[in-house]
PDB file of C-alpha atoms in Angstrom:
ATOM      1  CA  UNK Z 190       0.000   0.000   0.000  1.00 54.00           C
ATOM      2  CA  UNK Z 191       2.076   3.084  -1.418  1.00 75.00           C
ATOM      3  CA  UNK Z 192      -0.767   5.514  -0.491  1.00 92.00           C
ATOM      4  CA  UNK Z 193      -2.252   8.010  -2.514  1.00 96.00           C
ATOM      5  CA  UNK Z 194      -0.197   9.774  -4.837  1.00 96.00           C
ATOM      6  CA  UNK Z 195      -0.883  13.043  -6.861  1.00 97.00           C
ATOM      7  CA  UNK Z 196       1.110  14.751  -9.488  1.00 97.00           C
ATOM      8  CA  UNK Z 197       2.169  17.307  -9.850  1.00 97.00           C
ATOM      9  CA  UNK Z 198       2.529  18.727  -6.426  1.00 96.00           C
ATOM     10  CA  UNK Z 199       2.830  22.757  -7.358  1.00 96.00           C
ATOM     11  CA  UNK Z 200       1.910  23.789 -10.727  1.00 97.00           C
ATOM     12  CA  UNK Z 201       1.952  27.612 -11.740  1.00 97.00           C
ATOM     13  CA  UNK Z 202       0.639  29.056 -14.382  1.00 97.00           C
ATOM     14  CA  UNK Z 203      -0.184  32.187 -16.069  1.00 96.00           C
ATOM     15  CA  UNK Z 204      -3.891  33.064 -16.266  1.00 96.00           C
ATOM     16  CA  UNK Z 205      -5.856  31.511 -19.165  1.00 97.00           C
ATOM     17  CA  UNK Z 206      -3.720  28.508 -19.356  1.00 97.00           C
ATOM     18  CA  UNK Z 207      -5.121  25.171 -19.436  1.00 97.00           C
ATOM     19  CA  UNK Z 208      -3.491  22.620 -16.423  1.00 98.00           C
ATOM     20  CA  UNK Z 209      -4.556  18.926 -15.681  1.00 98.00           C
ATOM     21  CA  UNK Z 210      -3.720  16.975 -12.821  1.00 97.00           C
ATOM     22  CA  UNK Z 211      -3.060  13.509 -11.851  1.00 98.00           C
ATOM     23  CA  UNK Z 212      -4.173  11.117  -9.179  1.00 98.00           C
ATOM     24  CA  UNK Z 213      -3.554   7.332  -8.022  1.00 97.00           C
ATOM     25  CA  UNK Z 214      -5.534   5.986  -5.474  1.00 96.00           C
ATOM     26  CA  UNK Z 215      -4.569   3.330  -3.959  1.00 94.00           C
ATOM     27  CA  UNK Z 216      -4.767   0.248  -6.203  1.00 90.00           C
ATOM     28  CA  UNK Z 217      -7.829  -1.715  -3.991  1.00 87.00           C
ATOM     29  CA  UNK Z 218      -9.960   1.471  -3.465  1.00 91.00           C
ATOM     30  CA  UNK Z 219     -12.895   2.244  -6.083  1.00 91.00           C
ATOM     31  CA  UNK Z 220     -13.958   5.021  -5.200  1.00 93.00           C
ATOM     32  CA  UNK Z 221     -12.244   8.075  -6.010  1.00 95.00           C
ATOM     33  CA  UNK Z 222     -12.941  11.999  -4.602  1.00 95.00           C
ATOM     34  CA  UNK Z 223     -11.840  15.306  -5.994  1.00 96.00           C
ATOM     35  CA  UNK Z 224     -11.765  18.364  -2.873  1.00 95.00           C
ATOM     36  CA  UNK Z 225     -10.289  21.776  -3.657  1.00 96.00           C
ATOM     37  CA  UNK Z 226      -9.298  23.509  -0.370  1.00 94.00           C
ATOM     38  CA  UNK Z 227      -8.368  27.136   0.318  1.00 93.00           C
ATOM     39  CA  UNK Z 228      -6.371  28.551   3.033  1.00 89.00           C
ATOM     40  CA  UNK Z 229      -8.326  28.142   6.333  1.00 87.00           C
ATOM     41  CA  UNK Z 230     -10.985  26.162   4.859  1.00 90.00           C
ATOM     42  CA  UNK Z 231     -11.682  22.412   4.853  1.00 91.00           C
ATOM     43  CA  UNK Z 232     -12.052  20.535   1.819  1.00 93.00           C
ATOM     44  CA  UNK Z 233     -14.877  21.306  -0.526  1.00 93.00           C
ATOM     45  CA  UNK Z 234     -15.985  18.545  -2.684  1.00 92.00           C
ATOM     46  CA  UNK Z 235     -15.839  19.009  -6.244  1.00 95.00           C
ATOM     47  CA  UNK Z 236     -16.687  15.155  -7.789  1.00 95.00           C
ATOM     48  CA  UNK Z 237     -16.268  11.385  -7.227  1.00 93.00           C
ATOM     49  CA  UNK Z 238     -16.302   8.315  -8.888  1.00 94.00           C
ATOM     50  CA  UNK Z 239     -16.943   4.832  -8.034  1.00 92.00           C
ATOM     51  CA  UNK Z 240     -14.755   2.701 -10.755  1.00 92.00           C
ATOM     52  CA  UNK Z 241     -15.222   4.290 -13.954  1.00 93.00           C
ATOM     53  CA  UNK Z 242     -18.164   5.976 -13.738  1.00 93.00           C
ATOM     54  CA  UNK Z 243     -18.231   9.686 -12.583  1.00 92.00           C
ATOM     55  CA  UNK Z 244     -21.706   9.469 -10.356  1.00 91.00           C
ATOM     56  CA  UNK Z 245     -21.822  13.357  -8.885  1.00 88.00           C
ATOM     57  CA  UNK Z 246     -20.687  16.526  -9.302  1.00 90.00           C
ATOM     58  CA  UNK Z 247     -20.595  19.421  -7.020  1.00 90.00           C
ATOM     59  CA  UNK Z 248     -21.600  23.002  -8.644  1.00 86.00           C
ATOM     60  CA  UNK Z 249     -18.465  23.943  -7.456  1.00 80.00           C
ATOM     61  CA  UNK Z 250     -17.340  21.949 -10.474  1.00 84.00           C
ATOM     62  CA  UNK Z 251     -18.157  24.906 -13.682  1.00 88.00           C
ATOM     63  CA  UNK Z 252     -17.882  23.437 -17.090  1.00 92.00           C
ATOM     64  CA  UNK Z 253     -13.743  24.666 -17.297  1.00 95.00           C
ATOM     65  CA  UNK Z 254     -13.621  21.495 -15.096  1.00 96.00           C
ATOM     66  CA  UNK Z 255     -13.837  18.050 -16.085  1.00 95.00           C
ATOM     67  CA  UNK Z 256     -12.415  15.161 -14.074  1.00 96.00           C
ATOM     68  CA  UNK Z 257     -12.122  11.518 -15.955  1.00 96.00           C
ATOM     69  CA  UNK Z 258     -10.862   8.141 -14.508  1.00 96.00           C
ATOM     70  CA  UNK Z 259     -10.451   5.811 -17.597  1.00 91.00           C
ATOM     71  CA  UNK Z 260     -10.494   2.154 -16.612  1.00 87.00           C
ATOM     72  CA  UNK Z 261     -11.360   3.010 -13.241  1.00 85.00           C
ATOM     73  CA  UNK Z 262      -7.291   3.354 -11.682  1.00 91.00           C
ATOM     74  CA  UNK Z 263      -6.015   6.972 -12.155  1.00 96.00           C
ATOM     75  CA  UNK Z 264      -7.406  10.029 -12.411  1.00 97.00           C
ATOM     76  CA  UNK Z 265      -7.252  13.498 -13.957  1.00 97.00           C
ATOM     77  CA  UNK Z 266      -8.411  16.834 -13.069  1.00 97.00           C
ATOM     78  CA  UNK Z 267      -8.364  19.049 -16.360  1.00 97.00           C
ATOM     79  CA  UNK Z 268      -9.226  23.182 -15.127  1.00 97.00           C
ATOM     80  CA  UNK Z 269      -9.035  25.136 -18.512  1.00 97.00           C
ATOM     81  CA  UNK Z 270      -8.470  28.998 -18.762  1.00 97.00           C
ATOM     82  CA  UNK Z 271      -7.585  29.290 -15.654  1.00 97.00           C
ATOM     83  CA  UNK Z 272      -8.435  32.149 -13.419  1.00 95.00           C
ATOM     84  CA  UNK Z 273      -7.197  33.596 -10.188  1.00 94.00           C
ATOM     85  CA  UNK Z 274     -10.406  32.486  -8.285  1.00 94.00           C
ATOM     86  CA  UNK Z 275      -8.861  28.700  -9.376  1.00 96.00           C
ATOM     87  CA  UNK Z 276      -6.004  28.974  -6.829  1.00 97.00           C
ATOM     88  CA  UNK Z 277      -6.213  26.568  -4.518  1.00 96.00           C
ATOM     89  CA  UNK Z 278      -4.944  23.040  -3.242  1.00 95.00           C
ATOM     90  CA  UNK Z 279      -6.999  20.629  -5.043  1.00 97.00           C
ATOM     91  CA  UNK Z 280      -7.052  17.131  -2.862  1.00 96.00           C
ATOM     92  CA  UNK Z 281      -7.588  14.152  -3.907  1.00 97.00           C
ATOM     93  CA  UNK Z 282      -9.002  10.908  -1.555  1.00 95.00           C
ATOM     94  CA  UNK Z 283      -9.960   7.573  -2.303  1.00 94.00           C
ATOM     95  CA  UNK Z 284     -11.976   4.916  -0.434  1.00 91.00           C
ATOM     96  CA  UNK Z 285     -12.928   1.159  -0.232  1.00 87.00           C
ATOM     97  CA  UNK Z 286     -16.890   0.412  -0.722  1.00 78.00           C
ATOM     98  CA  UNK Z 287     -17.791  -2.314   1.193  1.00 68.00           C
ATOM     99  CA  UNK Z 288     -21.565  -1.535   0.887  1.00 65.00           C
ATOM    100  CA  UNK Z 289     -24.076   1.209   1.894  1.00 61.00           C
ATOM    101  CA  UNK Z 290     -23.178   2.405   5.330  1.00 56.00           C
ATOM    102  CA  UNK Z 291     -19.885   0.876   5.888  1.00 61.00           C
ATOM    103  CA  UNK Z 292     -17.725   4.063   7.200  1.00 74.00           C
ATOM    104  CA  UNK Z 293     -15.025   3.132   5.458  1.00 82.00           C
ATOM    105  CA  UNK Z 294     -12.482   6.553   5.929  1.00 88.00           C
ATOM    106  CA  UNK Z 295     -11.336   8.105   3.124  1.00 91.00           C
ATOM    107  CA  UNK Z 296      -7.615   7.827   2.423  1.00 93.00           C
ATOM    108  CA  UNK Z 297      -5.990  11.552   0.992  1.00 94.00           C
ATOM    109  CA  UNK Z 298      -2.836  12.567  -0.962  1.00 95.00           C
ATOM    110  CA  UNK Z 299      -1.051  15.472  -0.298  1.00 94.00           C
ATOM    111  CA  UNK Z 300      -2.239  17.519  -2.870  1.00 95.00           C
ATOM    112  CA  UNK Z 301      -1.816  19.948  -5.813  1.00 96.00           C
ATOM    113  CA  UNK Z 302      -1.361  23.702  -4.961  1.00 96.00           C
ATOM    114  CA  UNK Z 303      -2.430  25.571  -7.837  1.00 97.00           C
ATOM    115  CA  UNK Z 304      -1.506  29.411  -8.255  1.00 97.00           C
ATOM    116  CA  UNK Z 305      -2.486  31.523 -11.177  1.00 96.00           C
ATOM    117  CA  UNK Z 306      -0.280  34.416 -12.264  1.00 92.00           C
TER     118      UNK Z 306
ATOM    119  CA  UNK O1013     -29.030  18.987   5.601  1.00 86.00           C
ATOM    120  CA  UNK O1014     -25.479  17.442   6.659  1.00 89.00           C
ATOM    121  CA  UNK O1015     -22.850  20.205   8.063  1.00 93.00           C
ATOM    122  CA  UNK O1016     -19.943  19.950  10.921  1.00 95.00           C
ATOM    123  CA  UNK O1017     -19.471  23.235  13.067  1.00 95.00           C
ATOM    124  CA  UNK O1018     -15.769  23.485  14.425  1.00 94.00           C
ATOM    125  CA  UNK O1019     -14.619  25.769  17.071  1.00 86.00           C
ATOM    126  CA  UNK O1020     -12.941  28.894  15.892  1.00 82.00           C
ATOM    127  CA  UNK O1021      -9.043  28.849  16.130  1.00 84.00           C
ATOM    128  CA  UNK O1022      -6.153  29.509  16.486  1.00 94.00           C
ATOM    129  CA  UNK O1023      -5.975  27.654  19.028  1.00 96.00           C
ATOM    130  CA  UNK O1024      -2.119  28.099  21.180  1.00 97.00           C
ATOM    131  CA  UNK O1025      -1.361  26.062  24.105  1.00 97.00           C
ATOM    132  CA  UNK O1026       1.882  25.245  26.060  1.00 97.00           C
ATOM    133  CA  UNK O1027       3.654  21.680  26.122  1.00 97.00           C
ATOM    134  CA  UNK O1028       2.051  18.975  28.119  1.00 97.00           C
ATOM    135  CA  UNK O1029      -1.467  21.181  28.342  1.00 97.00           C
ATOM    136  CA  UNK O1030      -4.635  19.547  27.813  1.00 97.00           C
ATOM    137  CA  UNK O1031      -6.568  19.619  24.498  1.00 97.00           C
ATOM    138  CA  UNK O1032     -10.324  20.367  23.673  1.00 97.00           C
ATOM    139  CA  UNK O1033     -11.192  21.013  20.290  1.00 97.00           C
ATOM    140  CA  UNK O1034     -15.384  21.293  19.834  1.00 97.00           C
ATOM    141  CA  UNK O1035     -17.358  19.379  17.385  1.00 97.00           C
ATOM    142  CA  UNK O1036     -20.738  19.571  16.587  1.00 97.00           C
ATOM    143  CA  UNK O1037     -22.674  17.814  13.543  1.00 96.00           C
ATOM    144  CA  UNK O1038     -25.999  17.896  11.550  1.00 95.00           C
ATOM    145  CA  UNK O1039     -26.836  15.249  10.097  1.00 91.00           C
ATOM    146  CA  UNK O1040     -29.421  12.998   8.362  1.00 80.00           C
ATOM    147  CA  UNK O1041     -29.716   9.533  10.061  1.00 78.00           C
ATOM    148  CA  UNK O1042     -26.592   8.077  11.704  1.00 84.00           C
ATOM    149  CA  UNK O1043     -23.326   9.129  10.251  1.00 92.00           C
ATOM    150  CA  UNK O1044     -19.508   8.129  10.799  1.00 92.00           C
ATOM    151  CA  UNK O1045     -17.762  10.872  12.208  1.00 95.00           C
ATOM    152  CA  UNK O1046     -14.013  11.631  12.210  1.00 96.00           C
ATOM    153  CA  UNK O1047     -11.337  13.441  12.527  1.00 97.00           C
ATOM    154  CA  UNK O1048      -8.535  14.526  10.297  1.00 97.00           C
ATOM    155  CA  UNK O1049      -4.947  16.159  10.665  1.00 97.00           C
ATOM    156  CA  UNK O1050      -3.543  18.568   8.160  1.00 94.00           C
ATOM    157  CA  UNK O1051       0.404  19.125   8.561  1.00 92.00           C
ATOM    158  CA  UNK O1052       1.976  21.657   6.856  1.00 86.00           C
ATOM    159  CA  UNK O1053       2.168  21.389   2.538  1.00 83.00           C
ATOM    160  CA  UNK O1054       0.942  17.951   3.426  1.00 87.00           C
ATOM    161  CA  UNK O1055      -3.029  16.033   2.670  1.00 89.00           C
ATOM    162  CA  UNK O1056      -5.402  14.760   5.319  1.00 93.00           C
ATOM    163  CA  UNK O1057      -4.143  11.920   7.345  1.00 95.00           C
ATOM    164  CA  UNK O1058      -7.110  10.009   9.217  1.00 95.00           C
ATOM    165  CA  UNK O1059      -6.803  10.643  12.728  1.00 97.00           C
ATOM    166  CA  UNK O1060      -9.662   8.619  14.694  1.00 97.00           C
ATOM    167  CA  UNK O1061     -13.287   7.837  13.698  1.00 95.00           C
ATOM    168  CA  UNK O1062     -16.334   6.613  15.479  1.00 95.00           C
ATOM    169  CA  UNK O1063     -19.388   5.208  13.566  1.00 91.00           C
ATOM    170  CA  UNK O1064     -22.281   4.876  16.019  1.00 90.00           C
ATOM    171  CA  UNK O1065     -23.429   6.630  19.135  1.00 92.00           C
ATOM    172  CA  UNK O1066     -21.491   5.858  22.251  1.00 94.00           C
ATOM    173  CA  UNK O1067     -18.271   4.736  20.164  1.00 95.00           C
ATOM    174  CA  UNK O1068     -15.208   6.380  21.601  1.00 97.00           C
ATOM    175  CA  UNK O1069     -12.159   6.581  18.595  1.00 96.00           C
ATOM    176  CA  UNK O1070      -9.062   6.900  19.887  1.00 97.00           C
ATOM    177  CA  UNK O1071      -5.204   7.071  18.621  1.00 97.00           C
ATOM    178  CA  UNK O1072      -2.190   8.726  19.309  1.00 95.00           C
ATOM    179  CA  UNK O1073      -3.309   9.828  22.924  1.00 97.00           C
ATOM    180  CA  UNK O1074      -6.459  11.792  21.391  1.00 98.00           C
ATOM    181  CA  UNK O1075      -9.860  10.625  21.975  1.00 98.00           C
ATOM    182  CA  UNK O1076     -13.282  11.738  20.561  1.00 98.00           C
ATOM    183  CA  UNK O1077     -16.776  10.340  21.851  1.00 98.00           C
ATOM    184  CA  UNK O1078     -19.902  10.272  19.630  1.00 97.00           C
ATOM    185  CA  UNK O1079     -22.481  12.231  21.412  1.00 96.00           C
ATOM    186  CA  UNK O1080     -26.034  11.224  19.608  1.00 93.00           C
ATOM    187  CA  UNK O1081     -27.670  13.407  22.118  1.00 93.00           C
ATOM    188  CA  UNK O1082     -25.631  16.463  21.804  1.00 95.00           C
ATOM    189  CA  UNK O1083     -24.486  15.842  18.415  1.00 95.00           C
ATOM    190  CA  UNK O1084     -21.391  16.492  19.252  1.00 97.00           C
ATOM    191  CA  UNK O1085     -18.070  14.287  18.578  1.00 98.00           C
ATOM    192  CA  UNK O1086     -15.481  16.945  20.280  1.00 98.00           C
ATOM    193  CA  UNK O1087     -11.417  15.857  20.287  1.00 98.00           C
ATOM    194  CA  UNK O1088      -9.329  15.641  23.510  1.00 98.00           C
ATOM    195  CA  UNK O1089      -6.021  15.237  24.521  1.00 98.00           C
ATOM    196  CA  UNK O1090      -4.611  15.362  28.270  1.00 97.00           C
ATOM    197  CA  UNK O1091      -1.058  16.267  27.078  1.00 96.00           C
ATOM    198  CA  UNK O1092       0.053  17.917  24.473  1.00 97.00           C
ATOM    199  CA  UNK O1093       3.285  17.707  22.146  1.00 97.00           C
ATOM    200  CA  UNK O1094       4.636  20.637  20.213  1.00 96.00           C
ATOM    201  CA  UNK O1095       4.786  17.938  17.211  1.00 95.00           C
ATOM    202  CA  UNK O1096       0.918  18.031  17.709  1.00 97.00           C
ATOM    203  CA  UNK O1097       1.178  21.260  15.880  1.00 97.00           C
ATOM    204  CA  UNK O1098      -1.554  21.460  12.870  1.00 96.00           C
ATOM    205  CA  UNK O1099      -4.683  21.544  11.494  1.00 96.00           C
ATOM    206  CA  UNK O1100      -7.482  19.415  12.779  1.00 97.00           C
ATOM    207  CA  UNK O1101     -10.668  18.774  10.793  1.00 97.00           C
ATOM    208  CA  UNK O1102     -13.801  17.245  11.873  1.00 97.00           C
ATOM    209  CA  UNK O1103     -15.523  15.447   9.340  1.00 95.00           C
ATOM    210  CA  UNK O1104     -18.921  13.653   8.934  1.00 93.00           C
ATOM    211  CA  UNK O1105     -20.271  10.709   6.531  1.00 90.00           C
ATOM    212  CA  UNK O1106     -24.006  10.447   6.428  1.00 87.00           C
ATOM    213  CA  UNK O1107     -25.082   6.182   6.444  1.00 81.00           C
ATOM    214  CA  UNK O1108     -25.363   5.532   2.706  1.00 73.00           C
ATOM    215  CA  UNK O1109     -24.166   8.410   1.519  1.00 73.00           C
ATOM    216  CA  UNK O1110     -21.470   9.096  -0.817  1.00 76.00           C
ATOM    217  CA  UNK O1111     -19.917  12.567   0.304  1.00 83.00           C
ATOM    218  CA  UNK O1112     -18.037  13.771   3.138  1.00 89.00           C
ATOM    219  CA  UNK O1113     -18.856  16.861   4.390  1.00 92.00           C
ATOM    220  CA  UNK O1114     -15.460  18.581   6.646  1.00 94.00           C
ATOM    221  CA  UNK O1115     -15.254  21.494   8.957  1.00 94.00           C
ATOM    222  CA  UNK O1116     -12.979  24.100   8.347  1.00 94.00           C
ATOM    223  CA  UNK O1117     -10.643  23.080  10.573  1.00 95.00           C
ATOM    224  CA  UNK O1118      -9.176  24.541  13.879  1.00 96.00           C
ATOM    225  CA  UNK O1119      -5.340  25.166  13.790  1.00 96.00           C
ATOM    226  CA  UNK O1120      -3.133  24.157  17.133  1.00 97.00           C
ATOM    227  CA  UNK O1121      -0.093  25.256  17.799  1.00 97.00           C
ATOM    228  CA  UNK O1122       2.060  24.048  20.756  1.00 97.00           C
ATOM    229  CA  UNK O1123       4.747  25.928  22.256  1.00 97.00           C
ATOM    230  CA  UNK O1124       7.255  24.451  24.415  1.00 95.00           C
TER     231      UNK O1124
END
């Protein structure tokens, strides 16, 4: 169990600029979350997937977001023309389903920080 | 609706003090509650969790009881460390749902 990785862990970029981010969960989880936190705040959840299939989205997410998770292992976060407002870490988590109702925690990597220019 | 209400920080104490950090939920049905920590450039790391009323999570010296009545699930510690030093989030999973729904968190920092 190697954890939860994401990649890159800074990225800056010039306003306008499209950036896309990676995740790995780790490799028994299915489900798969998306949070973008700002400083003082807790994590605000943007999307999640269970295998493949992307089943919500928060309104956080606008349409310059889109999050995919071919084949159900890895994950990308694509933000495109970026604007100030889009600084932020953006988190990623992952998590076992055992079934409806089985608290499983949610596992997180340490994160992208994103800063526009 | 589901929401978590932390107490406002910063919170500073002094080596070997005793830790209360408050907790309170709303929540649909009977959720999982935990609680995160946030180190510096680093993600969440689970901390403890408790997923039914009367549960007491513990780890690492802190404790949290799940308070149905009070709706409460408040973290303690009887001594402090200064490598206790972070961000701590409480965070709530309603029973069947998919999201989690976080605090905004209540930064410690402890001085020696």
């Amino acid at each position: 169990d190697t954890g939860v990785s994401q990649d890159p862990r800074h990225k800056i970029t010039k306003r306008g600029q499209n950036v896309t981010f990676r995740c790995d969960p780790i490799s028994e989880h299915n489900r798969l979350y998306w949070y973008r936190q700002t400083l003082g705040q807790g994590p605000e959840f943007l999307t999640y997937f269970q295998n493949e299939a992307q089943l919500e989205k928060s309104r956080l997410l606008s349409d310059r977001f889109s999050a995919e998770r071919p084949k159900g292992s890895f994950s990308t976060l694509e933000i495109q023309r970026t604007e100030q407002g889009d600084s932020a870490m953006y988190l990623c988590a992952s998590m076992a389903d055992r079934g409806r109702g089985s608290n499983q925690p949610q596992h997180f990597g340490d994160g992208t920080r994103l800063s526009i220019l | 609706g589901n929401s978590v209400t932390q107490m406002e920080g910063p919170v500073t104490l002094s080596e070997e003090a005793f830790l209360t950090i408050n907790c309170t939920y709303t929540a649909t049905g009977y959720p999982s509650l935990f609680w995160y920590v946030q180190y510096p450039g680093e993600g969440l790391q689970l901390l403890l969790k408790a997923t039914k009323a009367d549960d007491k999570g513990s780890n690492k010296g802190f404790e949290a009881t799940y308070r149905k009545e009070t709706t409460s699930f408040h973290l303690e510690k009887g001594s402090v460390q200064v490598s206790d030093s972070a961000v701590y989030f409480c965070a709530l999973s309603p029973w069947g749902g998919n999201q989690f729904y976080f605090g905004t968190g209540t930064s410690l920092t402890v001085i020696p």
